[in-house]
CSV table of C-alpha atoms in Angstrom, one decimal:
chain,number,residue,atom,x,y,z
U,276,MET,CA,3.7,-21.2,16.2
U,277,VAL,CA,1.6,-20.5,13.2
U,278,PHE,CA,3.2,-19.1,10.1
U,279,TYR,CA,1.5,-16.2,8.2
U,280,GLU,CA,2.0,-14.2,5.0
U,281,THR,CA,0.8,-10.6,5.2
U,282,LEU,CA,0.2,-8.7,1.9
U,283,ILE,CA,0.2,-4.9,2.2
U,284,LEU,CA,-0.7,-2.3,-0.5
U,285,ILE,CA,0.6,1.2,0.2
U,286,HIS,CA,-0.6,4.2,-1.8
U,287,ALA,CA,1.8,6.1,-4.1
U,288,LYS,CA,1.5,9.4,-2.1
U,289,PHE,CA,2.9,7.8,1.1
U,290,PRO,CA,6.5,8.9,1.6
U,291,PRO,CA,9.2,6.2,1.3
U,292,ASN,CA,10.7,7.0,4.8
U,293,GLU,CA,7.3,6.5,6.3
U,294,THR,CA,7.0,3.2,4.6
U,295,LYS,CA,10.3,2.1,6.0
U,296,LEU,CA,9.1,3.2,9.5
U,297,LEU,CA,5.9,1.2,9.0
U,298,MET,CA,7.8,-2.0,8.1
U,299,ARG,CA,10.0,-1.4,11.2
U,300,GLU,CA,7.0,-0.9,13.4
U,301,THR,CA,5.3,-4.1,12.0
U,302,ALA,CA,8.5,-6.1,12.7
U,303,ARG,CA,8.6,-4.7,16.2
U,304,VAL,CA,5.0,-5.7,16.9
U,305,ILE,CA,5.7,-9.3,15.7
U,306,VAL,CA,8.9,-9.6,17.8
U,307,GLU,CA,7.3,-8.1,21.0
U,308,ARG,CA,4.6,-10.8,20.8
U,309,ASP,CA,7.1,-13.6,20.7
U,310,GLY,CA,7.0,-14.0,17.0
U,311,ALA,CA,9.6,-14.2,14.3
U,312,LEU,CA,9.8,-12.2,11.1
U,313,PHE,CA,11.4,-14.3,8.3
U,314,ARG,CA,11.2,-12.2,5.2
U,315,ILE,CA,10.0,-8.8,3.9
U,316,LEU,CA,9.6,-8.7,0.1
U,317,ASP,CA,9.2,-5.5,-1.8
U,318,LEU,CA,6.9,-6.7,-4.7
U,319,GLY,CA,7.2,-3.3,-6.4
U,320,TRP,CA,4.7,-0.8,-7.9
U,321,ARG,CA,1.6,-2.4,-9.3
U,322,HIS,CA,-1.8,-1.4,-10.7
U,323,THR,CA,-4.9,-2.7,-9.1
U,324,ALA,CA,-7.6,-4.5,-11.1
U,325,LYS,CA,-10.1,-1.8,-10.1
U,326,PRO,CA,-9.9,1.6,-8.4
U,327,LEU,CA,-9.9,1.6,-4.6
U,328,TRP,CA,-11.2,4.4,-2.4
U,329,LYS,CA,-9.4,5.7,0.7
U,330,LYS,CA,-11.0,8.5,2.6
U,331,GLU,CA,-7.9,10.6,3.1
U,332,VAL,CA,-6.4,10.0,-0.3
U,333,GLY,CA,-9.2,9.5,-2.8
U,334,HIS,CA,-9.3,7.0,-5.6
U,335,ILE,CA,-6.3,4.7,-5.8
U,336,PHE,CA,-5.3,2.5,-8.7
U,337,TYR,CA,-1.6,2.3,-8.2
U,338,GLY,CA,0.5,1.4,-5.2
U,339,ARG,CA,3.5,-0.5,-3.8
U,340,TRP,CA,3.0,-4.0,-2.6
U,341,TYR,CA,4.9,-5.7,0.2
U,342,SER,CA,4.8,-9.3,1.5
U,343,LEU,CA,5.8,-10.2,5.0
U,344,ILE,CA,6.4,-13.9,6.0
U,345,TRP,CA,6.4,-14.4,9.7
U,346,GLY,CA,5.4,-16.7,12.5
U,347,GLY,CA,3.6,-16.0,15.8
U,348,GLY,CA,0.6,-16.5,17.9
U,349,PRO,CA,-3.0,-15.2,17.5
U,350,LYS,CA,-2.2,-12.1,19.6
U,351,ALA,CA,0.6,-11.2,17.2
U,352,LYS,CA,-1.7,-11.6,14.2
U,353,GLN,CA,-4.3,-9.3,15.8
U,354,GLU,CA,-1.7,-6.7,16.7
U,355,VAL,CA,-0.2,-6.7,13.2
U,356,GLU,CA,-3.6,-6.2,11.7
U,357,GLU,CA,-4.5,-3.4,14.1
U,358,THR,CA,-1.2,-1.7,13.3
U,359,LEU,CA,-1.8,-1.8,9.6
U,360,VAL,CA,-5.5,-0.8,9.7
U,361,HIS,CA,-4.7,2.3,11.7
U,362,ASN,CA,-2.0,3.5,9.3
U,363,THR,CA,-2.9,6.2,6.8
U,364,GLY,CA,-0.6,4.8,4.1
U,365,VAL,CA,-2.0,1.3,4.0
U,366,VAL,CA,-4.8,0.9,1.5
U,367,ARG,CA,-5.4,-2.8,1.8
U,368,GLN,CA,-3.8,-5.6,3.9
U,369,LEU,CA,-4.4,-9.3,4.1
U,370,THR,CA,-3.0,-11.8,6.5
U,371,ILE,CA,-3.3,-15.5,5.6
U,372,PRO,CA,-1.9,-18.6,7.4
U,373,ILE,CA,0.6,-20.6,5.5
U,374,SER,CA,0.1,-24.4,5.5
U,375,GLN,CA,3.3,-25.4,3.7
U,376,PHE,CA,5.9,-23.1,5.3
U,377,ALA,CA,8.9,-25.1,4.0
U,378,SER,CA,7.9,-24.7,0.4
U,379,VAL,CA,7.5,-20.9,0.8
U,380,CYS,CA,10.5,-19.9,2.9
U,381,CYS,CA,13.3,-22.5,2.4
U,382,VAL,CA,15.8,-22.5,-0.4
U,383,LYS,CA,15.8,-25.6,-2.5
U,384,HIS,CA,19.1,-27.0,-3.7
U,385,GLY,CA,19.7,-29.5,-6.4
U,386,SER,CA,18.9,-30.4,-10.0
């Protein structure tokens, strides 16, 4: 199993209940492809470095960022990317493999 982090930018005009359904749909895609979703982080509202253009929305310079940490095979990665690309609320998405999974996902005790 390969571990991934997916970063998602959702534009400000996308309704919150649709965002919740998008995260649920993404989790369903991961689990159906024999993967495991470890964490969904809401990174909050952020400005982008430069304006982005989305056909249905227009210029975007502000949106909500999410980070998904999950594990799965190549088919799961492809399905997640297709799910996010075809959603109207997602402005940008990036899926990268995690080489040091323990340092990202595990809680460190001590000192």
